[in-house]
Amino acid sequence: MKDFICSRIKKIKPSGIRRLFDIANEIPDVISLGVGEPDFDTPWHVREEGIYALQKGRTFYTSNSGLPELREEICKNVKRKYGLYYDSNNEAVVTIGGSEAIDIALRALIDPGDEIVYPEPCFVSYQPCILLSDGVPVPIELNAETEFRLTPEKLERAITEKTKALLISYPSNPTGAIMEREDLEKIAEVVRRHDIMVISDEIYSELSYKGPHVSIANMPGMQERTILINGFSKAYAMTGWRLGYALAPAHIMEYMLKIHQFAIMSAPTVSQYAAVSALRDGDKDIEVMKESYDQRRRFLMEAFREMGLPCFEPYGAFYVFPDISEFGMSSEEFCTALLKAENVAVVPGSAFGECGDRHVRISYAYSIDTLKEAMKRLGRFVQELRERPRQ
Amino acid sequence: MESEIRKKIIGIIERDARLNAGEIAAMLGLDAEETASEIRAMEKEGIICGYHAFVNWDKTDDDKISALIELKVTPQRGNGFDRIAEKIYQYPEVESLYLMSGGYDFTVILKRATMKEIAAFVSSKLAVIDEVQSTATHIVLVRYKDHGTSFIEPRRDMRMVVTP
Ligand SMILES: Cc1ncc(COP(=O)(O)O)c(C=O)c1O
């Protein structure tokens, strides 16, 4: 039989996370600091609402762009929190997680050969999604020196005539980096001058520990050239509900909606009803979870200081991204060795782009108890590496 | 509770008393020495009154039971309920004692004991106190949740080991 698989998908490398998962999964009692999702349960009032929706038989398709009342709540929420006004009738779409929103945003913008610039290390789906749209991924390598913030100089250098859009995500997975207003202002200036679009994945916006999150859409003249992506997974501990959204000017949303309409139809109905409750009554839940993450974040930073592991202080999401370059190993070697020696799973920085190879991603979506034990083991491991004679 | 700092320290200790001052300080971004002295001060002032393990006895082979008693009393002139309360809480059999608003006056929660011991305590110790008008004894059948912790299903991490 001939090979029927298209070349486009063959070009895409398998995920580096997958490899580690396969090893870690074999080890019983592994302490994992490897997940990218909250450890909290979805707040009960949200689950209740989902159960109620099922009980009432609300199990039909919703309108393509999502339940009107959910779209209204989304727009209200974005206005209340970030001061941005969107029309819930024609500037919002409810998607299957932020993941789908990223995909349809890229598909709506990319003509074959268009370049999408994006900072690396970054979320694993950006490059594959760009490639699936026949776009050209143009990563911008960031490092700890600039606390993994995108600088206007670096952006300027990456932009060409073919650049269609900048794709950014702050607070960042995997680095935990944030961008503050001054940082965003400078980026916005470059974006406007070169007349490109921005896709801003702000899925971690609620988890920002150094003052309130600022959206790039908030910079002067930027809302008209920004596709704003957010969702329920991280803020409300709702990963398995598969629900997110995109907001964009109507003339862009029209086309994103077209893709969504034909590829997806509509997001899960039960999840949409539950999400209404999350937005209406979830502020308190977010506050409690955020406080807890922040405590763990500080706890880990202190643990790194004690073991002498360099790590810039991240102010967002639930990741820390310590530097392991002193050990002369690739991040994948480091993670594999740590897993074998101490049964602790963390994710190699290279899984998020080559320039992440000096780092590992450690998630603090775990109880302090777990983190305590894991840091004890990591400390021991690091000590042993340092005492080991160099080959 | 005077300061924000104290509130935060207590918020953490109340959930996990095994964390030491250094760890709590790290979590709150405070100085370790300062945190330790705040904790000592709160112990002295009786704000932090003890550190106990939290046990689900239903999982052991111990088959004692827990009782909750509603008491109606006649308050005394001069010292109101306090004197009566003292007569009750001095008994080692009493685990907790609360003065209530509403239909009755005191909630007495007894330490786990056998049915016989509970009956004896109520009839010969509590009911005979002069000011006690009536008692209603309730036996706990199932403890679903206590101290903010569900007893029914221990929380299990159901996430996959590694995800993006
Ligand atoms: C940066 C970033 N964007 C998007 C997503 C997708 O989240 P979801 O599809 O669950 O909304 C994730 C999940 O890990 C993420 O880290």
Tab-separated table of C-alpha atoms in Angstrom, chain B residues 12-124:
chain	number	residue	atom	x	y	z
B	12	ILE	CA	-0.976	28.313	56.529
B	13	ILE	CA	-0.459	26.673	59.936
B	14	GLU	CA	-4.126	25.907	60.277
B	15	ARG	CA	-3.942	23.757	57.173
B	16	ASP	CA	-0.560	22.159	57.845
B	17	ALA	CA	0.939	22.388	61.316
B	18	ARG	CA	4.035	20.474	60.300
B	19	LEU	CA	5.473	23.331	58.287
B	20	ASN	CA	8.257	24.969	60.228
B	21	ALA	CA	8.840	28.693	60.589
B	22	GLY	CA	11.466	28.708	57.833
B	23	GLU	CA	9.118	27.067	55.364
B	24	ILE	CA	6.246	29.340	56.258
B	25	ALA	CA	8.520	32.351	55.922
B	26	ALA	CA	9.575	31.180	52.455
B	27	MET	CA	5.962	30.715	51.376
B	28	LEU	CA	5.034	34.208	52.499
B	29	GLY	CA	8.218	35.945	51.476
B	30	LEU	CA	8.954	36.892	55.096
B	31	ASP	CA	12.034	36.822	57.250
B	32	ALA	CA	12.456	33.415	58.958
B	33	GLU	CA	13.418	34.912	62.327
B	34	GLU	CA	10.493	37.315	62.311
B	35	THR	CA	8.099	34.516	61.389
B	36	ALA	CA	9.375	32.300	64.184
B	37	SER	CA	8.936	35.046	66.754
B	38	GLU	CA	5.415	35.855	65.517
B	39	ILE	CA	4.505	32.191	65.934
B	40	ARG	CA	5.965	32.083	69.423
B	41	ALA	CA	4.082	35.244	70.322
B	42	MET	CA	0.808	33.798	69.048
B	43	GLU	CA	1.393	30.647	71.076
B	44	LYS	CA	1.975	32.754	74.164
B	45	GLU	CA	-1.107	34.858	73.558
B	46	GLY	CA	-3.214	31.751	73.145
B	47	ILE	CA	-4.025	32.490	69.518
B	48	ILE	CA	-2.375	29.277	68.447
B	49	CYS	CA	-3.561	26.781	71.053
B	50	GLY	CA	-2.045	23.522	69.908
B	51	TYR	CA	-0.901	21.293	67.069
B	52	HIS	CA	-2.806	18.069	66.668
B	53	ALA	CA	-2.998	15.198	64.255
B	54	PHE	CA	-6.321	14.916	62.520
B	55	VAL	CA	-7.519	11.317	62.686
B	56	ASN	CA	-10.241	9.487	60.868
B	57	TRP	CA	-11.154	6.980	63.574
B	58	ASP	CA	-13.638	5.260	61.329
B	59	LYS	CA	-10.683	3.822	59.453
B	60	THR	CA	-9.344	2.173	62.623
B	61	ASP	CA	-10.838	-0.787	64.460
B	62	ASP	CA	-11.841	1.480	67.301
B	63	ASP	CA	-15.637	1.315	67.552
B	64	LYS	CA	-16.337	4.112	69.970
B	65	ILE	CA	-18.909	6.668	68.965
B	66	SER	CA	-19.230	10.422	68.928
B	67	ALA	CA	-22.108	12.233	70.581
B	68	LEU	CA	-23.389	15.774	70.312
B	69	ILE	CA	-25.650	17.054	73.064
B	70	GLU	CA	-27.984	20.021	72.962
B	71	LEU	CA	-28.381	21.607	76.374
B	72	LYS	CA	-30.986	24.037	77.572
B	73	VAL	CA	-30.018	25.837	80.759
B	74	THR	CA	-31.197	28.575	83.078
B	75	PRO	CA	-28.560	31.287	83.084
B	76	GLN	CA	-27.385	32.431	86.466
B	77	ARG	CA	-27.698	35.925	87.747
B	78	GLY	CA	-24.410	37.822	87.555
B	79	ASN	CA	-22.240	35.552	85.490
B	80	GLY	CA	-24.709	34.403	82.844
B	81	PHE	CA	-23.570	31.326	80.997
B	82	ASP	CA	-19.898	31.364	81.834
B	83	ARG	CA	-20.153	29.668	85.201
B	84	ILE	CA	-22.341	26.906	83.794
B	85	ALA	CA	-19.984	26.496	80.865
B	86	GLU	CA	-17.118	25.967	83.250
B	87	LYS	CA	-19.007	23.293	85.127
B	88	ILE	CA	-19.324	21.477	81.819
B	89	TYR	CA	-16.009	21.989	80.049
B	90	GLN	CA	-13.967	20.968	83.085
B	91	TYR	CA	-15.024	17.394	82.467
B	92	PRO	CA	-12.351	15.579	80.479
B	93	GLU	CA	-15.118	13.765	78.621
B	94	VAL	CA	-16.025	17.015	76.854
B	95	GLU	CA	-14.250	17.554	73.547
B	96	SER	CA	-15.860	20.864	72.557
B	97	LEU	CA	-18.346	23.239	74.078
B	98	TYR	CA	-20.112	26.075	72.309
B	99	LEU	CA	-22.673	28.614	73.466
B	100	MET	CA	-25.291	28.866	70.722
B	101	SER	CA	-27.848	31.300	69.470
B	102	GLY	CA	-31.233	29.801	68.587
B	103	GLY	CA	-33.375	27.085	70.051
B	104	TYR	CA	-31.017	25.823	72.748
B	105	ASP	CA	-28.032	27.133	74.687
B	106	PHE	CA	-25.010	24.840	74.585
B	107	THR	CA	-23.634	22.340	72.127
B	108	VAL	CA	-21.563	19.771	73.941
B	109	ILE	CA	-19.459	17.441	71.824
B	110	LEU	CA	-18.126	14.477	73.728
B	111	LYS	CA	-14.873	12.675	73.190
B	112	ARG	CA	-15.322	9.374	71.462
B	113	ALA	CA	-16.650	6.826	73.921
B	114	THR	CA	-18.840	3.758	74.170
B	115	MET	CA	-22.610	4.076	74.264
B	116	LYS	CA	-22.553	3.078	77.918
B	117	GLU	CA	-20.018	5.741	78.855
B	118	ILE	CA	-21.983	8.387	76.994
B	119	ALA	CA	-25.228	7.418	78.678
B	120	ALA	CA	-23.551	7.492	82.063
B	121	PHE	CA	-21.981	10.868	81.462
B	122	VAL	CA	-25.205	12.482	80.300
B	123	SER	CA	-27.394	11.111	83.048
B	124	SER	CA	-25.041	11.360	85.983
